[in-house]
C-alpha positions in Angstrom: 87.8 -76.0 -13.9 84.0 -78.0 -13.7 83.1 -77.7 -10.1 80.5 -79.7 -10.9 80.5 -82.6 -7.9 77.9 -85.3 -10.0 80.0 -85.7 -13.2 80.3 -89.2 -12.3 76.5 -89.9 -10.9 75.7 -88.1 -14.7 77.6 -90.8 -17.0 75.9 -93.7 -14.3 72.4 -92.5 -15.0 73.7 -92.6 -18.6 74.9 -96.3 -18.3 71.9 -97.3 -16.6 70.3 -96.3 -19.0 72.2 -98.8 -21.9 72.4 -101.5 -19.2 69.2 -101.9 -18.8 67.6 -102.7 -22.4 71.0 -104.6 -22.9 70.1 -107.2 -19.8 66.9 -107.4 -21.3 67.9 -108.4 -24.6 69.8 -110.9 -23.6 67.5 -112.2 -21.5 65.2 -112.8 -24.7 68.2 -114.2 -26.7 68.3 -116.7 -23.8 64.9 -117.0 -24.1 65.0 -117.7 -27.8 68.0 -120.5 -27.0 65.6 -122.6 -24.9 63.0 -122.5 -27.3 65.2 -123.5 -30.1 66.5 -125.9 -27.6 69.9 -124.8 -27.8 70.0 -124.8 -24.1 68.1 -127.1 -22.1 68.6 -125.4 -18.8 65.6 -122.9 -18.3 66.4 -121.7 -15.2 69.5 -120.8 -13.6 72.6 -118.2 -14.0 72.8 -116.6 -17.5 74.4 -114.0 -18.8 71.5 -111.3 -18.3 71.5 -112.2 -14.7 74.7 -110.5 -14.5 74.0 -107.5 -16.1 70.7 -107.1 -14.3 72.5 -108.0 -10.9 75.5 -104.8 -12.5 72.4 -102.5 -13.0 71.4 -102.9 -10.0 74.5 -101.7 -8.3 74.6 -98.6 -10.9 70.8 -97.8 -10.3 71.2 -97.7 -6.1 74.5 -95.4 -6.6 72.5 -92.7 -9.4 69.6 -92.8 -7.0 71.8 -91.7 -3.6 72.9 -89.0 -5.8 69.6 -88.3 -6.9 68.5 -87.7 -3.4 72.0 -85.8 -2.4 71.5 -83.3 -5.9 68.1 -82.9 -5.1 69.0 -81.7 -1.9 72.3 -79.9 -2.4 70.6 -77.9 -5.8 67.6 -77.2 -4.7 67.2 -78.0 -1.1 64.4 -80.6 -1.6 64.2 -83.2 0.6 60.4 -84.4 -0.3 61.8 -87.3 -2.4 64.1 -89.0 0.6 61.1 -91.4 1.2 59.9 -92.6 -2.4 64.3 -92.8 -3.2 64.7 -95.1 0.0 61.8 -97.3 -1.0 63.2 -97.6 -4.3 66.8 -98.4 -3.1 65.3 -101.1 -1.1 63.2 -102.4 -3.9 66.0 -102.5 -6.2 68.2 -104.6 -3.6 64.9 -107.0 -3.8 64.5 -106.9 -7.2 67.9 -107.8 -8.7 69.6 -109.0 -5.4 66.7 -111.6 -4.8 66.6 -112.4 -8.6 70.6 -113.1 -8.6 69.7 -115.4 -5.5 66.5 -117.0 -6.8 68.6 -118.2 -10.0 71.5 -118.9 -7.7 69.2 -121.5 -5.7 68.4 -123.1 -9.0 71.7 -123.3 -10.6 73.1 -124.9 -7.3 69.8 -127.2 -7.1 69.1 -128.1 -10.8 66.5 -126.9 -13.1 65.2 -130.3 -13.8 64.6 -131.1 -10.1 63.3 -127.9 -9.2 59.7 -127.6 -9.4 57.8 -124.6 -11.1 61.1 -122.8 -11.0 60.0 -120.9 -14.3 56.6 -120.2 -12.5 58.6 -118.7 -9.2 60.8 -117.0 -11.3 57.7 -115.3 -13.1 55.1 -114.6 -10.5 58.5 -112.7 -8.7 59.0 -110.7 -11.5 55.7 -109.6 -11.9 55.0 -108.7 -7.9 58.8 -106.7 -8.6 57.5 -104.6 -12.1 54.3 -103.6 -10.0 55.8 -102.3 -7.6 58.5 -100.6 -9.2 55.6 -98.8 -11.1 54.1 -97.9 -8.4 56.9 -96.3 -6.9 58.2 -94.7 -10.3 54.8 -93.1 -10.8 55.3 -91.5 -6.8 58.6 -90.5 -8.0 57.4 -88.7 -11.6 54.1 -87.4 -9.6 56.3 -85.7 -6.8 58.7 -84.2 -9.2 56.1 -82.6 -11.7 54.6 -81.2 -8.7 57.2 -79.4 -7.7 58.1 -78.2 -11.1 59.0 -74.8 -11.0 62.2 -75.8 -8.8 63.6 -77.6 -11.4 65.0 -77.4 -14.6 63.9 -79.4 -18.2 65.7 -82.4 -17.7 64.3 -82.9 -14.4 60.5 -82.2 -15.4 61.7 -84.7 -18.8 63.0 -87.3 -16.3 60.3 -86.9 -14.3 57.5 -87.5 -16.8 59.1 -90.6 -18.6 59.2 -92.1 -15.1 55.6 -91.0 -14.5 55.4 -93.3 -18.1 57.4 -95.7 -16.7 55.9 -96.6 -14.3 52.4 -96.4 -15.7 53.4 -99.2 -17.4 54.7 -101.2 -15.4 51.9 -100.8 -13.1 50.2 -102.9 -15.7 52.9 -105.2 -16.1 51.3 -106.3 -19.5 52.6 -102.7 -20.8 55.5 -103.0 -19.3 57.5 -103.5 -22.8 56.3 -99.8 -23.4 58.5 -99.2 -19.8 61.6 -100.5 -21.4 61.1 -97.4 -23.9 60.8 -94.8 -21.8 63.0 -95.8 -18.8 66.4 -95.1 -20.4 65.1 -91.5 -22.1 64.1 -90.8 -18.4 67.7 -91.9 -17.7 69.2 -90.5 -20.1 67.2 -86.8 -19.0 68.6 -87.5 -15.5 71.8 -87.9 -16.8 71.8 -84.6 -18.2 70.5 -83.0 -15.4 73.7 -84.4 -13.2 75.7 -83.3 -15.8 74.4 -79.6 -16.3 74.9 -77.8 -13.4 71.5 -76.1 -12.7 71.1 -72.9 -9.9 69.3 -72.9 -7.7 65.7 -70.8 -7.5 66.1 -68.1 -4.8 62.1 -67.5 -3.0 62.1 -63.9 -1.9 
């Protein structure tokens, strides 16, 4: 019988980590649809909106599991900080995204000014601080390598990449890359039990 209590936090890290280049790409097919004029509305609901808003939800559950592994594994607790700063961002981030395009869909694009340049300048205050805080989070982890196992220490150095990136915000495509491997790693690391090093 698997004992092993973060099955289901494994397969969300996983999913996160499909969800969140898929959001993305549809974003740029909507994108593509304004430009070809296909749709006239440029800002509003869409379909990536969704997604994102979905992601969202899955990234705040993988990261209280996150927290509870880190603690229940390896009795780590160094991380509880940087993890509720990220929960919080991420409820800014996609929550205040999903409301921000609510506002204009209720509104009207065409009667909303600079909604495209709100849009944007929010976006890229959100990807620099996400970097900042996913550079904390690789930085922490690496340090306190020898607790953890290989998919931890690979999770943690894609999100030191990750959030290098973003940081930039002008590398940020590179982020897109590396954020689902380091999801992908974290998934692993939920799903393969790992013991705990015993300090004598």
């Amino acid at each position: 019988m698997n004992d092993n209590r973060f099955l289901v936090a494994g397969w969300a890290a996983i999913a996160a980590a499909g969800l969140m280049p898929t959001a993305f790409i549809a974003a740029g097919l909507e994108q593509a649809g304004f430009d070809l004029e296909v749709n006239r509305l440029r800002a509003g609901l869409f379909a990536s909106d969704f997604l994102l808003l979905i992601f969202g939800a899955v990234m705040i559950y993988v990261l209280v599991e996150l927290k509870r592994m880190l603690y229940e594994r390896y009795s780590y607790r160094g991380l509880d900080v940087i993890i509720a700063l990220t929960i919080a961002w991420t409820v800014v981030n996609y929550g205040g995204s999903f409301a921000l395009q609510s506002f204009f869909t209720i509104v009207g694009s065409e009667s909303t000014a600079g909604a495209e340049v709100v849009t944007t300048i929010f976006w890229i205050v959100c990807i620099g601080v996400f970097g900042i805080i996913d550079a904390i989070l690789g930085i922490m982890l690496l340090l306190q390598g020898r607790r953890f196992g290989l998919p931890l220490l690979a999770f943690a150095a894609f999100s030191l990449a990750t959030g290098l990136c973003e940081v930039t915000v002008i590398l940020s495509f590179f982020g897109l890359l590396f954020f689902p491997i380091a999801y992908i790693a974290l998934g692993v690391a939920f799903l393969v039990p790992e013991k705990r090093l015993e300090f004598v």
